mmCIF file of C-alpha atoms in Angstrom:
data_model
loop_
_atom_site.group_PDB
_atom_site.id
_atom_site.type_symbol
_atom_site.label_atom_id
_atom_site.label_comp_id
_atom_site.label_asym_id
_atom_site.label_seq_id
_atom_site.Cartn_x
_atom_site.Cartn_y
_atom_site.Cartn_z
ATOM 1 C CA UNK A 1 -53.940 -55.065 107.857
ATOM 2 C CA UNK A 2 -53.142 -53.903 111.246
ATOM 3 C CA UNK A 3 -52.564 -50.493 112.860
ATOM 4 C CA UNK A 4 -48.551 -51.095 112.584
ATOM 5 C CA UNK A 5 -48.927 -52.011 109.006
ATOM 6 C CA UNK A 6 -50.980 -48.911 107.698
ATOM 7 C CA UNK A 7 -48.183 -46.797 110.115
ATOM 8 C CA UNK A 8 -45.583 -47.949 108.234
ATOM 9 C CA UNK A 9 -46.829 -47.552 104.343
ATOM 10 C CA UNK A 10 -48.173 -43.909 105.320
ATOM 11 C CA UNK A 11 -44.610 -43.024 107.417
ATOM 12 C CA UNK A 12 -42.347 -44.052 104.448
ATOM 13 C CA UNK A 13 -44.475 -43.135 101.895
ATOM 14 C CA UNK A 14 -44.507 -39.602 103.271
ATOM 15 C CA UNK A 15 -40.385 -39.046 104.122
ATOM 16 C CA UNK A 16 -39.657 -40.953 100.212
ATOM 17 C CA UNK A 17 -41.913 -37.861 99.547
ATOM 18 C CA UNK A 18 -40.064 -35.166 101.413
ATOM 19 C CA UNK A 19 -36.616 -36.953 101.177
ATOM 20 C CA UNK A 20 -36.494 -36.925 97.251
ATOM 21 C CA UNK A 21 -37.478 -33.415 97.413
ATOM 22 C CA UNK A 22 -35.199 -32.115 99.649
ATOM 23 C CA UNK A 23 -32.287 -34.327 98.108
ATOM 24 C CA UNK A 24 -33.091 -31.810 95.031
ATOM 25 C CA UNK A 25 -32.769 -28.983 97.275
ATOM 26 C CA UNK A 26 -29.433 -30.309 98.973
ATOM 27 C CA UNK A 27 -28.003 -30.978 94.931
ATOM 28 C CA UNK A 28 -28.447 -27.200 94.278
ATOM 29 C CA UNK A 29 -28.062 -25.408 96.481
ATOM 30 C CA UNK A 30 -24.456 -27.516 96.748
ATOM 31 C CA UNK A 31 -24.066 -26.766 93.201
ATOM 32 C CA UNK A 32 -25.522 -22.043 94.111
ATOM 33 C CA UNK A 33 -22.001 -22.027 95.836
ATOM 34 C CA UNK A 34 -19.823 -22.498 93.487
ATOM 35 C CA UNK A 35 -22.053 -20.011 91.138
ATOM 36 C CA UNK A 36 -19.403 -16.772 89.765
ATOM 37 C CA UNK A 37 -21.337 -14.958 86.905
ATOM 38 C CA UNK A 38 -18.627 -12.348 85.220
ATOM 39 C CA UNK A 39 -19.144 -9.160 84.228
ATOM 40 C CA UNK A 40 -21.345 -9.416 81.483
ATOM 41 C CA UNK A 41 -19.072 -7.538 78.322
ATOM 42 C CA UNK A 42 -20.166 -4.635 76.367
ATOM 43 C CA UNK A 43 -22.971 -4.966 74.315
ATOM 44 C CA UNK A 44 -22.508 -4.456 69.847
ATOM 45 C CA UNK A 45 -25.843 -2.949 69.475
ATOM 46 C CA UNK A 46 -28.464 -0.866 71.360
ATOM 47 C CA UNK A 47 -32.018 -3.129 71.270
ATOM 48 C CA UNK A 48 -35.128 -0.823 71.271
ATOM 49 C CA UNK A 49 -37.647 -2.291 74.513
ATOM 50 C CA UNK A 50 -40.754 -2.759 76.192
ATOM 51 C CA UNK A 51 -41.147 -1.897 78.877
ATOM 52 C CA UNK A 52 -44.823 -3.806 80.569
ATOM 53 C CA UNK A 53 -46.110 -2.881 83.441
ATOM 54 C CA UNK A 54 -49.235 -5.216 85.203
ATOM 55 C CA UNK A 55 -50.836 -2.643 87.606
ATOM 56 C CA UNK A 56 -53.528 -4.311 89.619
ATOM 57 C CA UNK A 57 -55.786 -2.303 92.361
ATOM 58 C CA UNK A 58 -51.482 -1.057 93.086
ATOM 59 C CA UNK A 59 -51.350 2.871 93.041
ATOM 60 C CA UNK A 60 -47.308 1.361 93.556
ATOM 61 C CA UNK A 61 -47.081 1.722 90.450
ATOM 62 C CA UNK A 62 -46.433 5.582 90.219
ATOM 63 C CA UNK A 63 -43.052 4.662 91.865
ATOM 64 C CA UNK A 64 -42.050 1.376 89.331
ATOM 65 C CA UNK A 65 -42.237 3.413 86.622
ATOM 66 C CA UNK A 66 -40.457 7.079 87.604
ATOM 67 C CA UNK A 67 -37.347 4.600 88.548
ATOM 68 C CA UNK A 68 -37.868 3.140 84.588
ATOM 69 C CA UNK A 69 -37.941 6.872 83.161
ATOM 70 C CA UNK A 70 -35.321 7.752 85.242
ATOM 71 C CA UNK A 71 -32.447 5.711 83.342
ATOM 72 C CA UNK A 72 -29.504 6.340 82.137
ATOM 73 C CA UNK A 73 -30.517 4.066 78.754
ATOM 74 C CA UNK A 74 -31.303 6.237 75.850
ATOM 75 C CA UNK A 75 -35.004 7.394 76.017
ATOM 76 C CA UNK A 76 -35.717 7.007 71.841
ATOM 77 C CA UNK A 77 -34.877 3.381 72.093
ATOM 78 C CA UNK A 78 -37.588 2.530 75.046
ATOM 79 C CA UNK A 79 -41.479 2.545 75.538
ATOM 80 C CA UNK A 80 -43.153 1.792 79.220
ATOM 81 C CA UNK A 81 -47.346 1.084 78.245
ATOM 82 C CA UNK A 82 -48.806 0.483 81.787
ATOM 83 C CA UNK A 83 -52.206 -1.499 82.544
ATOM 84 C CA UNK A 84 -54.051 0.003 85.671
ATOM 85 C CA UNK A 85 -56.054 -3.038 86.049
ATOM 86 C CA UNK A 86 -58.929 -1.777 88.862
ATOM 87 C CA UNK A 87 -56.484 1.267 90.459
ATOM 88 C CA UNK A 88 -58.169 4.442 91.680
ATOM 89 C CA UNK A 89 -58.497 7.575 89.726
ATOM 90 C CA UNK A 90 -55.740 9.807 91.195
ATOM 91 C CA UNK A 91 -53.466 6.922 90.398
ATOM 92 C CA UNK A 92 -54.804 6.510 87.353
ATOM 93 C CA UNK A 93 -54.600 10.742 86.861
ATOM 94 C CA UNK A 94 -51.147 10.377 88.060
ATOM 95 C CA UNK A 95 -49.824 7.881 86.135
ATOM 96 C CA UNK A 96 -51.649 10.209 82.700
ATOM 97 C CA UNK A 97 -49.195 12.509 83.500
ATOM 98 C CA UNK A 98 -45.948 10.877 82.574
ATOM 99 C CA UNK A 99 -44.922 9.257 79.270
ATOM 100 C CA UNK A 100 -46.147 6.263 79.127
ATOM 101 C CA UNK A 101 -49.233 4.806 77.521
ATOM 102 C CA UNK A 102 -51.912 4.313 80.450
ATOM 103 C CA UNK A 103 -54.493 1.746 79.450
ATOM 104 C CA UNK A 104 -56.942 0.897 82.007
ATOM 105 C CA UNK A 105 -59.161 -1.393 81.372
ATOM 106 C CA UNK A 106 -62.194 -2.784 82.936
ATOM 107 C CA UNK A 107 -61.722 -7.249 83.347
ATOM 108 C CA UNK A 108 -64.489 -8.825 84.864
ATOM 109 C CA UNK A 109 -61.736 -11.443 85.660
ATOM 110 C CA UNK A 110 -58.648 -9.920 86.365
ATOM 111 C CA UNK A 111 -55.265 -12.125 85.459
ATOM 112 C CA UNK A 112 -51.500 -10.809 84.424
ATOM 113 C CA UNK A 113 -51.873 -12.716 80.892
ATOM 114 C CA UNK A 114 -55.296 -11.524 80.307
ATOM 115 C CA UNK A 115 -53.136 -7.258 80.860
ATOM 116 C CA UNK A 116 -50.077 -8.594 78.554
ATOM 117 C CA UNK A 117 -52.436 -9.074 75.434
ATOM 118 C CA UNK A 118 -53.827 -6.182 76.665
ATOM 119 C CA UNK A 119 -50.357 -4.063 75.473
ATOM 120 C CA UNK A 120 -49.482 -6.500 72.758
ATOM 121 C CA UNK A 121 -52.061 -5.216 71.058
ATOM 122 C CA UNK A 122 -51.955 -1.974 71.676
ATOM 123 C CA UNK A 123 -48.784 -1.293 71.182
ATOM 124 C CA UNK A 124 -48.358 0.875 68.434
ATOM 125 C CA UNK A 125 -48.270 -1.563 64.240
ATOM 126 C CA UNK A 126 -45.499 1.861 63.020
ATOM 127 C CA UNK A 127 -42.667 0.897 65.447
ATOM 128 C CA UNK A 128 -41.078 -2.128 66.251
ATOM 129 C CA UNK A 129 -39.567 -3.707 69.574
ATOM 130 C CA UNK A 130 -36.288 -6.281 69.751
ATOM 131 C CA UNK A 131 -37.181 -7.128 73.657
ATOM 132 C CA UNK A 132 -39.693 -6.503 75.826
ATOM 133 C CA UNK A 133 -39.189 -6.581 79.461
ATOM 134 C CA UNK A 134 -42.096 -7.568 82.520
ATOM 135 C CA UNK A 135 -41.933 -5.945 85.717
ATOM 136 C CA UNK A 136 -45.364 -5.626 88.955
ATOM 137 C CA UNK A 137 -45.961 -2.578 90.407
ATOM 138 C CA UNK A 138 -44.036 -2.210 93.351
ATOM 139 C CA UNK A 139 -40.882 -3.677 91.624
ATOM 140 C CA UNK A 140 -38.057 -0.675 91.319
ATOM 141 C CA UNK A 141 -34.792 -1.131 89.417
ATOM 142 C CA UNK A 142 -31.208 1.230 89.229
ATOM 143 C CA UNK A 143 -31.012 4.323 86.433
ATOM 144 C CA UNK A 144 -28.697 1.171 84.502
ATOM 145 C CA UNK A 145 -30.857 -1.343 84.642
ATOM 146 C CA UNK A 146 -31.611 -0.794 80.563
ATOM 147 C CA UNK A 147 -28.098 -0.733 79.880
ATOM 148 C CA UNK A 148 -27.555 -3.518 81.926
ATOM 149 C CA UNK A 149 -30.561 -5.954 80.359
ATOM 150 C CA UNK A 150 -29.226 -4.862 77.118
ATOM 151 C CA UNK A 151 -26.043 -6.528 77.623
ATOM 152 C CA UNK A 152 -26.691 -9.186 79.297
ATOM 153 C CA UNK A 153 -29.262 -10.193 76.731
ATOM 154 C CA UNK A 154 -26.599 -9.946 73.475
ATOM 155 C CA UNK A 155 -24.699 -11.953 75.631
ATOM 156 C CA UNK A 156 -26.914 -14.504 76.617
ATOM 157 C CA UNK A 157 -27.548 -15.047 72.657
ATOM 158 C CA UNK A 158 -31.229 -16.958 74.448
ATOM 159 C CA UNK A 159 -34.461 -15.055 73.628
ATOM 160 C CA UNK A 160 -35.538 -15.316 77.736
ATOM 161 C CA UNK A 161 -33.483 -13.866 80.356
ATOM 162 C CA UNK A 162 -34.430 -13.696 84.460
ATOM 163 C CA UNK A 163 -32.885 -10.973 86.085
ATOM 164 C CA UNK A 164 -31.708 -11.064 90.228
ATOM 165 C CA UNK A 165 -35.338 -10.205 91.828
ATOM 166 C CA UNK A 166 -34.739 -9.656 95.597
ATOM 167 C CA UNK A 167 -36.984 -8.299 98.386
ATOM 168 C CA UNK A 168 -36.872 -3.848 99.121
ATOM 169 C CA UNK A 169 -39.130 -3.881 102.541
ATOM 170 C CA UNK A 170 -37.755 -6.127 105.230
ATOM 171 C CA UNK A 171 -39.921 -4.992 107.767
ATOM 172 C CA UNK A 172 -41.914 -7.231 108.955
ATOM 173 C CA UNK A 173 -41.471 -10.694 110.492
ATOM 174 C CA UNK A 174 -44.150 -11.518 106.820
ATOM 175 C CA UNK A 175 -42.110 -9.401 104.769
ATOM 176 C CA UNK A 176 -38.553 -10.602 106.127
ATOM 177 C CA UNK A 177 -39.809 -14.422 105.574
ATOM 178 C CA UNK A 178 -40.600 -12.735 101.841
ATOM 179 C CA UNK A 179 -37.411 -11.655 101.595
ATOM 180 C CA UNK A 180 -35.509 -15.455 102.358
ATOM 181 C CA UNK A 181 -37.525 -17.458 100.749
ATOM 182 C CA UNK A 182 -37.135 -15.306 97.821
ATOM 183 C CA UNK A 183 -33.083 -15.738 97.866
ATOM 184 C CA UNK A 184 -33.189 -20.026 98.714
ATOM 185 C CA UNK A 185 -35.417 -19.613 95.244
ATOM 186 C CA UNK A 186 -32.093 -17.347 93.666
ATOM 187 C CA UNK A 187 -29.907 -20.294 95.289
ATOM 188 C CA UNK A 188 -31.873 -23.797 94.520
ATOM 189 C CA UNK A 189 -33.630 -22.282 91.240
ATOM 190 C CA UNK A 190 -31.264 -20.314 89.389
ATOM 191 C CA UNK A 191 -27.575 -20.112 90.686
ATOM 192 C CA UNK A 192 -27.690 -24.155 91.299
ATOM 193 C CA UNK A 193 -29.056 -24.868 87.830
ATOM 194 C CA UNK A 194 -27.278 -22.397 85.728
ATOM 195 C CA UNK A 195 -24.387 -24.136 87.244
ATOM 196 C CA UNK A 196 -25.686 -27.096 86.233
ATOM 197 C CA UNK A 197 -26.238 -25.816 82.152
ATOM 198 C CA UNK A 198 -29.942 -26.218 83.232
ATOM 199 C CA UNK A 199 -32.468 -23.450 83.031
ATOM 200 C CA UNK A 200 -33.120 -21.356 85.392
ATOM 201 C CA UNK A 201 -36.732 -20.787 86.490
ATOM 202 C CA UNK A 202 -38.572 -17.794 85.294
ATOM 203 C CA UNK A 203 -39.990 -15.125 88.241
ATOM 204 C CA UNK A 204 -42.875 -13.783 86.335
ATOM 205 C CA UNK A 205 -41.460 -9.851 86.666
ATOM 206 C CA UNK A 206 -37.735 -8.106 86.049
ATOM 207 C CA UNK A 207 -37.896 -11.000 82.732
ATOM 208 C CA UNK A 208 -37.719 -10.661 79.177
ATOM 209 C CA UNK A 209 -37.996 -12.046 76.097
ATOM 210 C CA UNK A 210 -37.426 -11.630 72.548
ATOM 211 C CA UNK A 211 -40.373 -9.439 71.443
ATOM 212 C CA UNK A 212 -41.240 -11.151 68.880
ATOM 213 C CA UNK A 213 -41.466 -14.654 70.137
ATOM 214 C CA UNK A 214 -43.200 -13.101 73.341
ATOM 215 C CA UNK A 215 -45.538 -11.341 70.726
ATOM 216 C CA UNK A 216 -46.582 -14.550 69.455
ATOM 217 C CA UNK A 217 -46.799 -16.741 72.551
ATOM 218 C CA UNK A 218 -48.891 -14.426 75.218
ATOM 219 C CA UNK A 219 -51.485 -14.530 73.050
ATOM 220 C CA UNK A 220 -51.835 -18.128 73.928
ATOM 221 C CA UNK A 221 -52.229 -18.542 77.442
ATOM 222 C CA UNK A 222 -55.206 -18.906 79.109
ATOM 223 C CA UNK A 223 -55.040 -19.024 82.811
ATOM 224 C CA UNK A 224 -53.624 -17.304 85.893
ATOM 225 C CA UNK A 225 -50.115 -19.005 85.538
ATOM 226 C CA UNK A 226 -48.428 -16.825 82.921
ATOM 227 C CA UNK A 227 -45.384 -17.745 83.972
ATOM 228 C CA UNK A 228 -45.713 -21.072 84.115
ATOM 229 C CA UNK A 229 -46.930 -21.031 80.396
ATOM 230 C CA UNK A 230 -44.319 -19.784 79.142
ATOM 231 C CA UNK A 231 -41.889 -21.084 80.768
ATOM 232 C CA UNK A 232 -44.066 -24.369 79.510
ATOM 233 C CA UNK A 233 -43.559 -23.470 76.240
ATOM 234 C CA UNK A 234 -39.980 -21.881 76.448
ATOM 235 C CA UNK A 235 -38.750 -25.785 77.231
ATOM 236 C CA UNK A 236 -40.540 -27.510 74.944
ATOM 237 C CA UNK A 237 -39.153 -25.248 71.875
ATOM 238 C CA UNK A 238 -35.772 -26.166 73.670
ATOM 239 C CA UNK A 239 -34.878 -22.672 74.471
ATOM 240 C CA UNK A 240 -32.699 -21.846 77.594
ATOM 241 C CA UNK A 241 -32.883 -18.978 79.807
ATOM 242 C CA UNK A 242 -29.879 -17.327 81.429
ATOM 243 C CA UNK A 243 -30.315 -15.635 84.663
ATOM 244 C CA UNK A 244 -27.826 -12.959 85.568
ATOM 245 C CA UNK A 245 -27.493 -12.514 89.054
ATOM 246 C CA UNK A 246 -25.762 -8.874 89.303
ATOM 247 C CA UNK A 247 -28.465 -6.975 87.399
ATOM 248 C CA UNK A 248 -31.365 -6.364 90.157
ATOM 249 C CA UNK A 249 -35.517 -5.710 90.564
ATOM 250 C CA UNK A 250 -36.364 -5.244 94.087
ATOM 251 C CA UNK A 251 -39.561 -6.014 94.823
ATOM 252 C CA UNK A 252 -41.924 -5.348 97.195
ATOM 253 C CA UNK A 253 -43.290 -8.137 100.081
ATOM 254 C CA UNK A 254 -46.437 -9.039 101.595
ATOM 255 C CA UNK A 255 -46.068 -7.445 104.869
ATOM 256 C CA UNK A 256 -49.143 -9.262 105.802
ATOM 257 C CA UNK A 257 -49.475 -12.652 106.998
ATOM 258 C CA UNK A 258 -52.780 -13.767 105.184
ATOM 259 C CA UNK A 259 -51.129 -12.414 101.800
ATOM 260 C CA UNK A 260 -48.592 -14.200 102.195
ATOM 261 C CA UNK A 261 -50.383 -17.583 103.030
ATOM 262 C CA UNK A 262 -53.280 -16.146 99.729
ATOM 263 C CA UNK A 263 -50.184 -15.984 97.248
ATOM 264 C CA UNK A 264 -48.387 -19.195 98.843
ATOM 265 C CA UNK A 265 -51.426 -21.085 97.797
ATOM 266 C CA UNK A 266 -51.419 -19.659 94.871
ATOM 267 C CA UNK A 267 -48.492 -20.683 93.522
ATOM 268 C CA UNK A 268 -48.853 -24.466 94.516
ATOM 269 C CA UNK A 269 -51.877 -24.794 93.031
ATOM 270 C CA UNK A 270 -50.705 -22.688 89.801
ATOM 271 C CA UNK A 271 -47.045 -25.459 89.894
ATOM 272 C CA UNK A 272 -49.828 -29.137 90.134
ATOM 273 C CA UNK A 273 -52.334 -27.678 87.413
ATOM 274 C CA UNK A 274 -48.450 -26.715 85.671
ATOM 275 C CA UNK A 275 -47.988 -30.081 86.339
ATOM 276 C CA UNK A 276 -50.968 -32.622 85.569
ATOM 277 C CA UNK A 277 -50.719 -29.824 81.888
ATOM 278 C CA UNK A 278 -47.479 -31.988 81.023
ATOM 279 C CA UNK A 279 -46.757 -34.538 82.260
ATOM 280 C CA UNK A 280 -47.809 -35.840 79.934
ATOM 281 C CA UNK A 281 -44.381 -34.730 77.586
ATOM 282 C CA UNK A 282 -42.050 -36.774 80.651
ATOM 283 C CA UNK A 283 -41.635 -39.703 78.314
ATOM 284 C CA UNK A 284 -40.128 -38.029 74.578
ATOM 285 C CA UNK A 285 -38.269 -35.857 76.609
ATOM 286 C CA UNK A 286 -37.333 -38.903 78.539
ATOM 287 C CA UNK A 287 -36.906 -40.213 74.550
ATOM 288 C CA UNK A 288 -34.464 -36.844 73.358
ATOM 289 C CA UNK A 289 -32.603 -36.314 76.951
ATOM 290 C CA UNK A 290 -33.688 -32.866 76.720
ATOM 291 C CA UNK A 291 -32.600 -32.146 80.729
ATOM 292 C CA UNK A 292 -34.170 -29.161 80.356
ATOM 293 C CA UNK A 293 -37.187 -29.794 80.351
ATOM 294 C CA UNK A 294 -37.715 -33.626 82.139
ATOM 295 C CA UNK A 295 -35.507 -31.666 84.892
ATOM 296 C CA UNK A 296 -39.078 -28.163 84.590
ATOM 297 C CA UNK A 297 -41.474 -32.510 85.013
ATOM 298 C CA UNK A 298 -39.602 -32.650 88.089
ATOM 299 C CA UNK A 299 -39.144 -29.397 89.683
ATOM 300 C CA UNK A 300 -43.107 -29.327 89.275
ATOM 301 C CA UNK A 301 -43.842 -32.534 91.026
ATOM 302 C CA UNK A 302 -41.661 -31.306 93.982
ATOM 303 C CA UNK A 303 -43.574 -31.229 97.417
ATOM 304 C CA UNK A 304 -43.789 -27.810 97.958
ATOM 305 C CA UNK A 305 -41.399 -25.737 101.002
ATOM 306 C CA UNK A 306 -44.559 -24.915 102.755
ATOM 307 C CA UNK A 307 -46.099 -28.148 102.876
ATOM 308 C CA UNK A 308 -42.711 -29.763 103.433
ATOM 309 C CA UNK A 309 -41.907 -27.632 105.943
ATOM 310 C CA UNK A 310 -44.609 -28.309 107.748
ATOM 311 C CA UNK A 311 -45.209 -32.246 107.502
ATOM 312 C CA UNK A 312 -41.114 -32.574 108.390
ATOM 313 C CA UNK A 313 -42.345 -30.870 111.734
ATOM 314 C CA UNK A 314 -46.032 -32.894 111.864
ATOM 315 C CA UNK A 315 -43.791 -36.252 111.893
ATOM 316 C CA UNK A 316 -41.485 -35.884 114.062
ATOM 317 C CA UNK A 317 -43.741 -34.450 117.052
ATOM 318 C CA UNK A 318 -46.328 -36.788 115.929
ATOM 319 C CA UNK A 319 -43.934 -40.146 115.991
ATOM 320 C CA UNK A 320 -42.328 -40.577 118.391
ATOM 321 C CA UNK A 321 -45.322 -40.917 120.449
ATOM 322 C CA UNK A 322 -46.487 -43.643 118.773
ATOM 323 C CA UNK A 323 -43.413 -45.281 117.956
ATOM 324 C CA UNK A 324 -40.118 -43.637 118.663
ATOM 325 C CA UNK A 325 -37.599 -45.722 116.565
ATOM 326 C CA UNK A 326 -39.430 -44.400 113.404
ATOM 327 C CA UNK A 327 -38.417 -40.610 114.687
ATOM 328 C CA UNK A 328 -34.957 -40.621 114.577
ATOM 329 C CA UNK A 329 -35.157 -40.415 110.171
ATOM 330 C CA UNK A 330 -37.321 -37.054 110.415
ATOM 331 C CA UNK A 331 -35.460 -35.688 113.267
ATOM 332 C CA UNK A 332 -32.432 -35.729 110.204
ATOM 333 C CA UNK A 333 -34.143 -35.200 107.457
ATOM 334 C CA UNK A 334 -35.487 -32.123 109.631
ATOM 335 C CA UNK A 335 -31.476 -31.071 110.072
ATOM 336 C CA UNK A 336 -30.734 -31.400 106.411
ATOM 337 C CA UNK A 337 -33.555 -28.840 105.152
ATOM 338 C CA UNK A 338 -32.340 -26.449 107.528
ATOM 339 C CA UNK A 339 -28.507 -27.152 106.779
ATOM 340 C CA UNK A 340 -30.169 -26.382 103.224
ATOM 341 C CA UNK A 341 -31.679 -23.350 103.977
ATOM 342 C CA UNK A 342 -29.133 -21.907 105.798
ATOM 343 C CA UNK A 343 -27.414 -22.357 102.896
ATOM 344 C CA UNK A 344 -29.242 -21.150 100.191
ATOM 345 C CA UNK A 345 -29.440 -17.375 102.267
ATOM 346 C CA UNK A 346 -27.172 -14.775 101.783
ATOM 347 C CA UNK A 347 -25.205 -13.529 104.438
ATOM 348 C CA UNK A 348 -27.271 -10.244 104.210
ATOM 349 C CA UNK A 349 -30.618 -11.405 105.245
ATOM 350 C CA UNK A 350 -28.647 -12.737 108.590
ATOM 351 C CA UNK A 351 -29.023 -9.659 110.499
ATOM 352 C CA UNK A 352 -30.246 -8.646 113.951
ATOM 353 C CA UNK A 353 -33.458 -9.529 112.747
ATOM 354 C CA UNK A 354 -33.146 -12.834 112.527
ATOM 355 C CA UNK A 355 -33.051 -15.282 114.899
ATOM 356 C CA UNK A 356 -36.927 -13.731 115.834
ATOM 357 C CA UNK A 357 -37.487 -14.532 111.722
ATOM 358 C CA UNK A 358 -37.164 -17.701 111.868
ATOM 359 C CA UNK A 359 -38.646 -18.715 115.355
ATOM 360 C CA UNK A 360 -42.734 -16.566 114.372
ATOM 361 C CA UNK A 361 -42.152 -17.843 111.274
ATOM 362 C CA UNK A 362 -44.343 -21.067 112.172
ATOM 363 C CA UNK A 363 -47.186 -18.699 113.196
ATOM 364 C CA UNK A 364 -47.041 -16.790 110.750
ATOM 365 C CA UNK A 365 -47.922 -20.563 108.917
ATOM 366 C CA UNK A 366 -49.700 -21.543 111.287
ATOM 367 C CA UNK A 367 -52.496 -18.029 110.919
ATOM 368 C CA UNK A 368 -53.879 -19.912 107.344
ATOM 369 C CA UNK A 369 -54.538 -23.358 109.945
ATOM 370 C CA UNK A 370 -58.630 -23.269 110.520
ATOM 371 C CA UNK A 371 -58.139 -23.665 114.631
ATOM 372 C CA UNK A 372 -54.648 -22.304 114.813
ATOM 373 C CA UNK A 373 -54.795 -18.886 113.464
ATOM 374 C CA UNK A 374 -56.830 -17.519 116.476
ATOM 375 C CA UNK A 375 -53.838 -18.873 118.706
ATOM 376 C CA UNK A 376 -51.350 -17.775 116.401
ATOM 377 C CA UNK A 377 -52.596 -14.271 116.962
ATOM 378 C CA UNK A 378 -53.054 -14.145 120.500
ATOM 379 C CA UNK A 379 -48.660 -14.996 121.051
ATOM 380 C CA UNK A 380 -47.784 -12.474 118.622
ATOM 381 C CA UNK A 381 -50.803 -10.029 120.053
ATOM 382 C CA UNK A 382 -48.476 -10.718 123.256
ATOM 383 C CA UNK A 383 -44.886 -11.181 121.826
ATOM 384 C CA UNK A 384 -46.145 -6.833 120.213
ATOM 385 C CA UNK A 385 -47.346 -6.588 124.102
ATOM 386 C CA UNK A 386 -43.755 -7.670 125.710
ATOM 387 C CA UNK A 387 -41.874 -6.163 123.714
ATOM 388 C CA UNK A 388 -44.145 -2.752 123.855
ATOM 389 C CA UNK A 389 -43.027 -3.232 127.790
ATOM 390 C CA UNK A 390 -39.146 -3.462 127.517
ATOM 391 C CA UNK A 391 -38.683 -0.069 125.008
ATOM 392 C CA UNK A 392 -41.293 1.136 127.470
ATOM 393 C CA UNK A 393 -38.630 0.493 130.380
#
């Protein structure tokens, strides 16, 4: 094969992968526009909840505990267990003053799955729970949260539900990017899926499970990605994951580009490891027309958005230099991706910082690429100096 044949093959393989991912996102973004969730009917029964909170080196857990203890729901019907993993002594001292169960493990290798297993294993044997709710340190909830979760759980009639997680801070470019990506996920993987009658995707916090089901399955998890494994169990057992857009869980987004990129890298790794472990179930899911399971495996096959955008932008810039006519499809695909992101982003996020976040987002991504990180830091520093000069004037 000569150079041009190799170029054509690489170009079309990459384009096909990016186009299929974009098509998937476009379909569910459009269906998300038709999402409308009716008011949750009042529950006839009050469930007993156990709220499990994992905190790894995060003093923000104190705020989380205070918000959950301020619930309007009867206090006799919910308990709180905190797994304070490698937190400082002051944080643990303050947590010990609250009416919660405090566990302070010293894991050699800390994972959320280990923390949840420890919490479940240390629950009082004489207490009976109906629902387990998972929250992360830094999450905040409204006073009606448990009332609404109780109503939602009864209304859903399933063993797993996901609340609407959204950002509680948008004070840096990185945290604003996190907020936008979170809501794009809500549009595509939750609202859009619910409209199509498919299961929503779990988010790792703000989710609730039927207690006995959760207790039996959390003990089987051995990886760092408990949400992916729990999804796998739910799909294999034909259990639908419902989503409630009106139940809010406010999540604290990272403010630093380095941590932001590390998170995305870990999520990409989790996605493909989960795919490798579950791809063997695809033939059986196809044979049984198990559409939820098929869709979940397809989700794990998709090109991650960060990688997709990097490839599309790179090809849109490089290909015209080599062969201009091959670039038109890449430019068109880039326009479609921008349309998808625009449709999937809620209006409240399009504020006075929107343009700045959009144009600075490549700098955040560049900080994860060796050789470009210094350049990104230089550009960002110059931008900050320019803004300071404007304020002085």
